[in-house]
Coordinates of C-alpha atoms in Angstrom, one line a residue:
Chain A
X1408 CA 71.6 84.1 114.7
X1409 CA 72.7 83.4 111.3
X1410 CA 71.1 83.4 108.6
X1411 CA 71.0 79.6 108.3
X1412 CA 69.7 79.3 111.5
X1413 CA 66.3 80.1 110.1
X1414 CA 66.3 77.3 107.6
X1415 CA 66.7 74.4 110.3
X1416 CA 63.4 72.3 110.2
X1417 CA 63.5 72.4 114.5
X1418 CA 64.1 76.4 114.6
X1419 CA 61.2 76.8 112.3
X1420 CA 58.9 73.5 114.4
X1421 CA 60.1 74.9 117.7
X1422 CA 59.2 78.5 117.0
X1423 CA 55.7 77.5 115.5
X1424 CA 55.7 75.3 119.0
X1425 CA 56.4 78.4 120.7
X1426 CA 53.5 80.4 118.4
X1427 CA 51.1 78.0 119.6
X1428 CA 51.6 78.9 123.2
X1429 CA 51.4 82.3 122.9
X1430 CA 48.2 81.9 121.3
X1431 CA 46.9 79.7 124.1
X1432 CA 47.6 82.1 126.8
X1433 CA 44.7 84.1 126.9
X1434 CA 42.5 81.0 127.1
X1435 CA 43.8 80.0 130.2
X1436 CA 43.9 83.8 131.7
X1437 CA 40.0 83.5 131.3
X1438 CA 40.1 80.0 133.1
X1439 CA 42.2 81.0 135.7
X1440 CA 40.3 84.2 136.6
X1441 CA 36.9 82.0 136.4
X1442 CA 38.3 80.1 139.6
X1443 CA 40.0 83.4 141.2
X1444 CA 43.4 81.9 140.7
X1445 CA 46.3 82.5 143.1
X1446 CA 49.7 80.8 143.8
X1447 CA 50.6 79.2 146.7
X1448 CA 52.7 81.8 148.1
X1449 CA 50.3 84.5 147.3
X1450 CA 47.7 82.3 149.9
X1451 CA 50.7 81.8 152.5
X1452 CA 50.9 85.5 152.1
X1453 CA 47.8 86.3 153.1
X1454 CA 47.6 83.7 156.1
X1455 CA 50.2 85.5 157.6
X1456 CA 49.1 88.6 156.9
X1457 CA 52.1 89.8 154.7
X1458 CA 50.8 90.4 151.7
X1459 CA 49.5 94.1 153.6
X1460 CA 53.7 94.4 152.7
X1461 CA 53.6 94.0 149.3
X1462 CA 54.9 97.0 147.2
X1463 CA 55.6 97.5 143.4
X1464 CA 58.5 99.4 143.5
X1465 CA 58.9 100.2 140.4
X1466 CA 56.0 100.2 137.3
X1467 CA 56.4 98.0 134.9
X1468 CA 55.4 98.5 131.2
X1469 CA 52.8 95.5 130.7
X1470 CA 52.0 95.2 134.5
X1471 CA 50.8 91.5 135.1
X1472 CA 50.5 90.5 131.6
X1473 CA 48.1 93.1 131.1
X1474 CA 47.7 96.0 128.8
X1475 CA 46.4 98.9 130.4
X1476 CA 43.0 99.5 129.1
X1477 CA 41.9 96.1 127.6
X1478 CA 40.1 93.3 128.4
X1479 CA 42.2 89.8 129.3
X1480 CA 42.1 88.4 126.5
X1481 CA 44.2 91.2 124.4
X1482 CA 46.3 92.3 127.4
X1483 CA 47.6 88.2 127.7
X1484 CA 47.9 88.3 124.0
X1485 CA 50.1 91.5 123.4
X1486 CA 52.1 90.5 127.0
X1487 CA 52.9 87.2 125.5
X1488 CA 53.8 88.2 121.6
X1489 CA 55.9 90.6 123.3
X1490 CA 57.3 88.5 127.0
X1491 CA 58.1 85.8 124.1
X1492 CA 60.0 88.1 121.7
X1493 CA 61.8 90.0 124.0
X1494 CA 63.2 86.9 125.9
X1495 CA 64.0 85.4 122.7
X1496 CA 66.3 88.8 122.2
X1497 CA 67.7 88.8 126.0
X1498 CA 68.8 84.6 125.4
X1499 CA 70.2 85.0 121.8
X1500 CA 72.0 88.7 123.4
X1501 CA 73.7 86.4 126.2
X1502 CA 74.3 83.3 123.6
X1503 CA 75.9 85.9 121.5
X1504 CA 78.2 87.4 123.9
X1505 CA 79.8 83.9 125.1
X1506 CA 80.0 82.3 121.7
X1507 CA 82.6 81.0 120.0
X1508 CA 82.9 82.0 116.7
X1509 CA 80.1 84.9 116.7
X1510 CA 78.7 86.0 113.1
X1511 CA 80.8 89.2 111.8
Chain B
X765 CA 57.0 80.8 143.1
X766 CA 57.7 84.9 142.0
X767 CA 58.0 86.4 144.8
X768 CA 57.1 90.3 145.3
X769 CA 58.8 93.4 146.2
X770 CA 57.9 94.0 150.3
X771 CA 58.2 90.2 151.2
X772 CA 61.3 89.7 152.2
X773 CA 64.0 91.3 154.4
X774 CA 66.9 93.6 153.4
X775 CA 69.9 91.0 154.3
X776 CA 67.5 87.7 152.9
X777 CA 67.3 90.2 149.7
X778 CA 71.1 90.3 150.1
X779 CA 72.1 87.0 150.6
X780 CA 69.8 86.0 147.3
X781 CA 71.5 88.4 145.5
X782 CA 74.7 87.5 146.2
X783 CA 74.4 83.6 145.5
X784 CA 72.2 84.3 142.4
X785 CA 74.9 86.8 141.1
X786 CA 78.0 84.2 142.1
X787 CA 75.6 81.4 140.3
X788 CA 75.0 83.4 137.4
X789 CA 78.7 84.3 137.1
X790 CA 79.7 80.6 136.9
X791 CA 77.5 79.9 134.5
X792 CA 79.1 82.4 132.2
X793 CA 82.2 81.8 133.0
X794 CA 82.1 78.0 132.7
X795 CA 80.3 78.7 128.7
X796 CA 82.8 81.7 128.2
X797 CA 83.8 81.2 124.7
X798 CA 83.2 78.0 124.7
X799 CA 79.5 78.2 123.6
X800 CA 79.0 77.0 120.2
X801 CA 77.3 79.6 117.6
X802 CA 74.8 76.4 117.2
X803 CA 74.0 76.2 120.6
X804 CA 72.8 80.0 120.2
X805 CA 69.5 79.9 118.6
X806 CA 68.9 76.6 120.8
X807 CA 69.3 78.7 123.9
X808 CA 66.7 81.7 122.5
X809 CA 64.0 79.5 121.8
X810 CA 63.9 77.6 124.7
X811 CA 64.2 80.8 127.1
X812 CA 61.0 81.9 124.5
X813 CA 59.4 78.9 124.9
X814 CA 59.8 78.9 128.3
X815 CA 58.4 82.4 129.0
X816 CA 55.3 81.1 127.0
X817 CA 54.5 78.4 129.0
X818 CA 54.6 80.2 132.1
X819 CA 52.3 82.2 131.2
X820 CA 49.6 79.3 130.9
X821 CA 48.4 79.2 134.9
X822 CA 46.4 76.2 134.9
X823 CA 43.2 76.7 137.0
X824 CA 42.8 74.6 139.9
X825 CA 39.1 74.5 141.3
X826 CA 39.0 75.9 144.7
X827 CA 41.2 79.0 144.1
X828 CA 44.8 78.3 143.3
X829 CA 46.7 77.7 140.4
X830 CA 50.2 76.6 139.1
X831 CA 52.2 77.3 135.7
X832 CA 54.9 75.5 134.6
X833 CA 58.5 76.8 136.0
X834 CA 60.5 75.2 133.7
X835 CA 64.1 75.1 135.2
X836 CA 64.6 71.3 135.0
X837 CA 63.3 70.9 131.4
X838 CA 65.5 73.7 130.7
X839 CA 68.7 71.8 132.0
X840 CA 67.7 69.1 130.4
X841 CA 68.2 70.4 127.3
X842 CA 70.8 72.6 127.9
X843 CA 72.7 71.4 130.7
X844 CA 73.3 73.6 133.9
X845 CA 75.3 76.6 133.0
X846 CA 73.3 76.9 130.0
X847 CA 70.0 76.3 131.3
X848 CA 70.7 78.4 134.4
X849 CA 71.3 81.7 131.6
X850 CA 67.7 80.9 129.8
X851 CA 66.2 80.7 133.0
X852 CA 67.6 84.2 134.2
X853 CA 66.5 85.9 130.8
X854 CA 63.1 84.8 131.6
X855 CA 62.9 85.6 135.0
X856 CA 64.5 89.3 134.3
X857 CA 62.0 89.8 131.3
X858 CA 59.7 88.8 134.0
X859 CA 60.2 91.4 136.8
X860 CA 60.8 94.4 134.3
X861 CA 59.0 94.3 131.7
X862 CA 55.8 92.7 133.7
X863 CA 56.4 93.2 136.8
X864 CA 56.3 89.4 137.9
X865 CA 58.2 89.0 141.1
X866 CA 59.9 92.3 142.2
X867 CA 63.0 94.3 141.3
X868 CA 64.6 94.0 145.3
X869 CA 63.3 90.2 145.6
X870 CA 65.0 89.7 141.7
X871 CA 68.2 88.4 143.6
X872 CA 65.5 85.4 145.6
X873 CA 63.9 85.1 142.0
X874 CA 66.8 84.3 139.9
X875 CA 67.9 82.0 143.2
X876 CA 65.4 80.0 143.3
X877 CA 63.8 80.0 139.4
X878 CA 67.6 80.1 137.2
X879 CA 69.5 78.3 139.7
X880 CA 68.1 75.9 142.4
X881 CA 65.1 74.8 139.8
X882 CA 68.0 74.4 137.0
X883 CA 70.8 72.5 139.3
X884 CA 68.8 70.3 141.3
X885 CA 66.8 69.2 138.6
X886 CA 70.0 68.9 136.5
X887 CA 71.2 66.8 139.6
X888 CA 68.5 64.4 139.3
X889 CA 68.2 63.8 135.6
X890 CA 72.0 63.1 135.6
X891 CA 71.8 61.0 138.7
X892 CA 68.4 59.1 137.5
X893 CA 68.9 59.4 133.2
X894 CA 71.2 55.9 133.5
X895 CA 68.2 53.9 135.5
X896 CA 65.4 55.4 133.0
X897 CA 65.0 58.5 131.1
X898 CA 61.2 59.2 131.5
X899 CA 61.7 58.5 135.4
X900 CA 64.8 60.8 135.7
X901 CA 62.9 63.6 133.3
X902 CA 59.7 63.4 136.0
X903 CA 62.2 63.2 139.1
X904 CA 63.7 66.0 137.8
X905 CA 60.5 68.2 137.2
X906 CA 59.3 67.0 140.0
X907 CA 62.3 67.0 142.9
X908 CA 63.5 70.3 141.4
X909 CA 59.8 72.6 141.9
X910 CA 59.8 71.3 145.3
X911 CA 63.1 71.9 146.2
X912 CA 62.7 75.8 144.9
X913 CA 59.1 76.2 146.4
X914 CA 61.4 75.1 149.6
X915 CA 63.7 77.5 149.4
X916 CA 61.0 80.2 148.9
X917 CA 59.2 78.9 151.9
X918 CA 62.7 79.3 153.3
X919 CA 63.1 83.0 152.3
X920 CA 59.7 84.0 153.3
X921 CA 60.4 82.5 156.2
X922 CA 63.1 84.0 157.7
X923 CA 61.7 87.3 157.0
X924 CA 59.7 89.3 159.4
X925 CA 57.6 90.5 156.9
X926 CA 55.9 86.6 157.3
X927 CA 56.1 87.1 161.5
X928 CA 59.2 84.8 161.8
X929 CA 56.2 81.7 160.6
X930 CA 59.4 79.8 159.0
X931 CA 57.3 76.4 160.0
X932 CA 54.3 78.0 158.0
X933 CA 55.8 79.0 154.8
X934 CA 58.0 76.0 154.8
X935 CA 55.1 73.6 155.2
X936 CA 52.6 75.1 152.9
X937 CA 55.3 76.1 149.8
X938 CA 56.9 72.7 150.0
X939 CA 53.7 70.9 150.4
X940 CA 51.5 72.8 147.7
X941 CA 54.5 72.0 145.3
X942 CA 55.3 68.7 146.3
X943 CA 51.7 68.0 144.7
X944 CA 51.8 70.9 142.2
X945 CA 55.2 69.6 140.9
X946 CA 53.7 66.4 139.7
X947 CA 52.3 68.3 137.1
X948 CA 55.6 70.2 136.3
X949 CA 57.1 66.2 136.3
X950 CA 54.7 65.2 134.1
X951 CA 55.1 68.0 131.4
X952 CA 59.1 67.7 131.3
X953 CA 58.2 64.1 130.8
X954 CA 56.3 64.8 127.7
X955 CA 58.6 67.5 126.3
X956 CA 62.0 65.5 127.1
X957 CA 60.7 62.1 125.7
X958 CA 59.4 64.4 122.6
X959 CA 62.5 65.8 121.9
X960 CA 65.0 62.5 122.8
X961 CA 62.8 60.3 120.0
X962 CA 62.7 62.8 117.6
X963 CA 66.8 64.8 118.5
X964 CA 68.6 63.1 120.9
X965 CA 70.9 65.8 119.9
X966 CA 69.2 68.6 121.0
X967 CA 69.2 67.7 124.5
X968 CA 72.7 68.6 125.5
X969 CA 71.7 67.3 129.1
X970 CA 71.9 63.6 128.1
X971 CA 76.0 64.3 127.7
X972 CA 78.6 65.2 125.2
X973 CA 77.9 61.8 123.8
X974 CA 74.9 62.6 122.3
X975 CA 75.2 65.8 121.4
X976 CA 77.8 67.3 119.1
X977 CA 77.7 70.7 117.8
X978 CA 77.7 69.4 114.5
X979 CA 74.9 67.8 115.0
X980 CA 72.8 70.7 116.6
X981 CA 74.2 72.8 114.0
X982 CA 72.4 70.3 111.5

């Protein structure tokens, strides 16, 4: 990203867009653990008894948006300052690599 | 929609793998030099923002619960290839760094979240955008979480981990999203009609017409 790139008025709005999300994320962690959330497949999965099959085969640093050893409400936060930042890295990594003109 | 490691069989694994990879490919290989250093910081932020709002699972009394996916409002804006490589940073970021949907089933994940979510809901916009753009943007959200959910059903399915219950999986993951995807509709409704009355130009999915790189250099 060049330097300019920081001085567009929709970086800066969609980044403070972005900031606002994060920030919103724990709220609804709390509201979905309040009605015992899962997904649709995670309820086919256990109708058909599969989910006995599940596996985690290998760890993961922040393991379902937590961090180990907090509540909900900091694990979501850190997991989505840092799940946001870090895909921001991966998609500007891949932009760079097939861009035209790429900043010396 | 993330499927786990344990769910599905070696050769579905495969044959996921293999399509996401060839899909994936494309996608570079179509933008290959030809992506605009403009079009760079576009594509970060919407991967970001897309991670973000995934993360909201919105509660739904009685014990489920659906986040956005994000793969048609991400073609929207960026148009397949592109959209297709913010939706695979996400969904990698995802798997190894949270361990959402599993490292074997990444192959299914990237199939069904980077590529069938982006291109069928790229598709329908296209197909829909001349009639109306708010209708096409919530056909697209729509038409392209159900489709995925589909395939997943699909993948499941066919695997014996799921007891060969193909009609079970296929019924309750197209069903569930068919009504969950109004939802994801109406949310790339908002966003797209956002972004098209305040820059057009942004959304590189409403054609070359619209969007120069000038102007989303700007």
């Amino acid at each position: 990203m060049s330097a300019s790139a920081v001085t567009r008025p929709w970086l800066r709005r969609s980044l403070v867009a972005v900031g606002v999300l994060v920030l919103l994320a724990p709220v609804f962690a709390l509201a979905a653990g309040a009605v015992g959330y899962a997904e649709p497949l995670e309820n086919v999965a256990e109708a058909t008894g599969a989910v006995e099959h599940e596996r985690t085969l290998l760890g993961s640093p922040l393991p379902d948006y937590s961090v180990p050893g907090t509540g909900t409400v900091v694990g979501t936060l850190v997991s989505g300052v840092v799940g946001t930042a870090i895909t921001l890295g991966v998609a500007l990594g891949v932009g760079r690599l097939l861009d035209r003109n790429p900043d010396p | 929609m993330h499927i786990p490691d344990g769910f599905l069989d070696p050769w579905v694994l495969a044959g996921c793998f293999l399509l996401a990879a060839a899909a994936v490919g494309v996608s570079s290989w179509k933008l290959r030099g030809g992506l605009d250093g403009a079009r760079v910081p576009l594509l970060g932020v919407v991967a970001a923002g897309i991670f973000a709002a995934q993360m909201l699972n919105w509660p739904i009394p009685g014990g489920t619960s659906a986040h956005f996916v994000g793969g048609a409002f991400a073609a929207i804006l960026l148009g397949p290839y592109l959209g297709c490589l913010a939706m695979a940073s996400v969904v990698v970021v995802q798997a190894f760094v949270f361990g959402d949907g599993g490292v074997l089933a990444l192959g299914a994940n990237l199939l069904n979240m980077a590529v069938i979510d982006v291109f069928v809901g790229y598709v329908l916009f296209r197909a829909l955008v001349g009639v109306d753009e708010t209708l096409a943007a919530f056909v697209a959200g729509w038409g392209a979480i159900t489709v995925s959910a589909a395939a997943v059903g699909l993948q499941a399915g066919l695997s014996s981990t799921f007891a060969y219950d193909l009609g079970t999986t296929l019924t309750v993951m197209t069903a569930g999203h068919a009504v969950l995807g109004l939802v994801e509709g109406a949310i790339t409704v908002l966003v797209v009609r956002y972004l098209v009355q305040v820059r057009p130009d942004l959304v590189l999915g409403l054609g070359r017409a619209r969007a120069t790189p000038e102007e989303v250099a700007a």
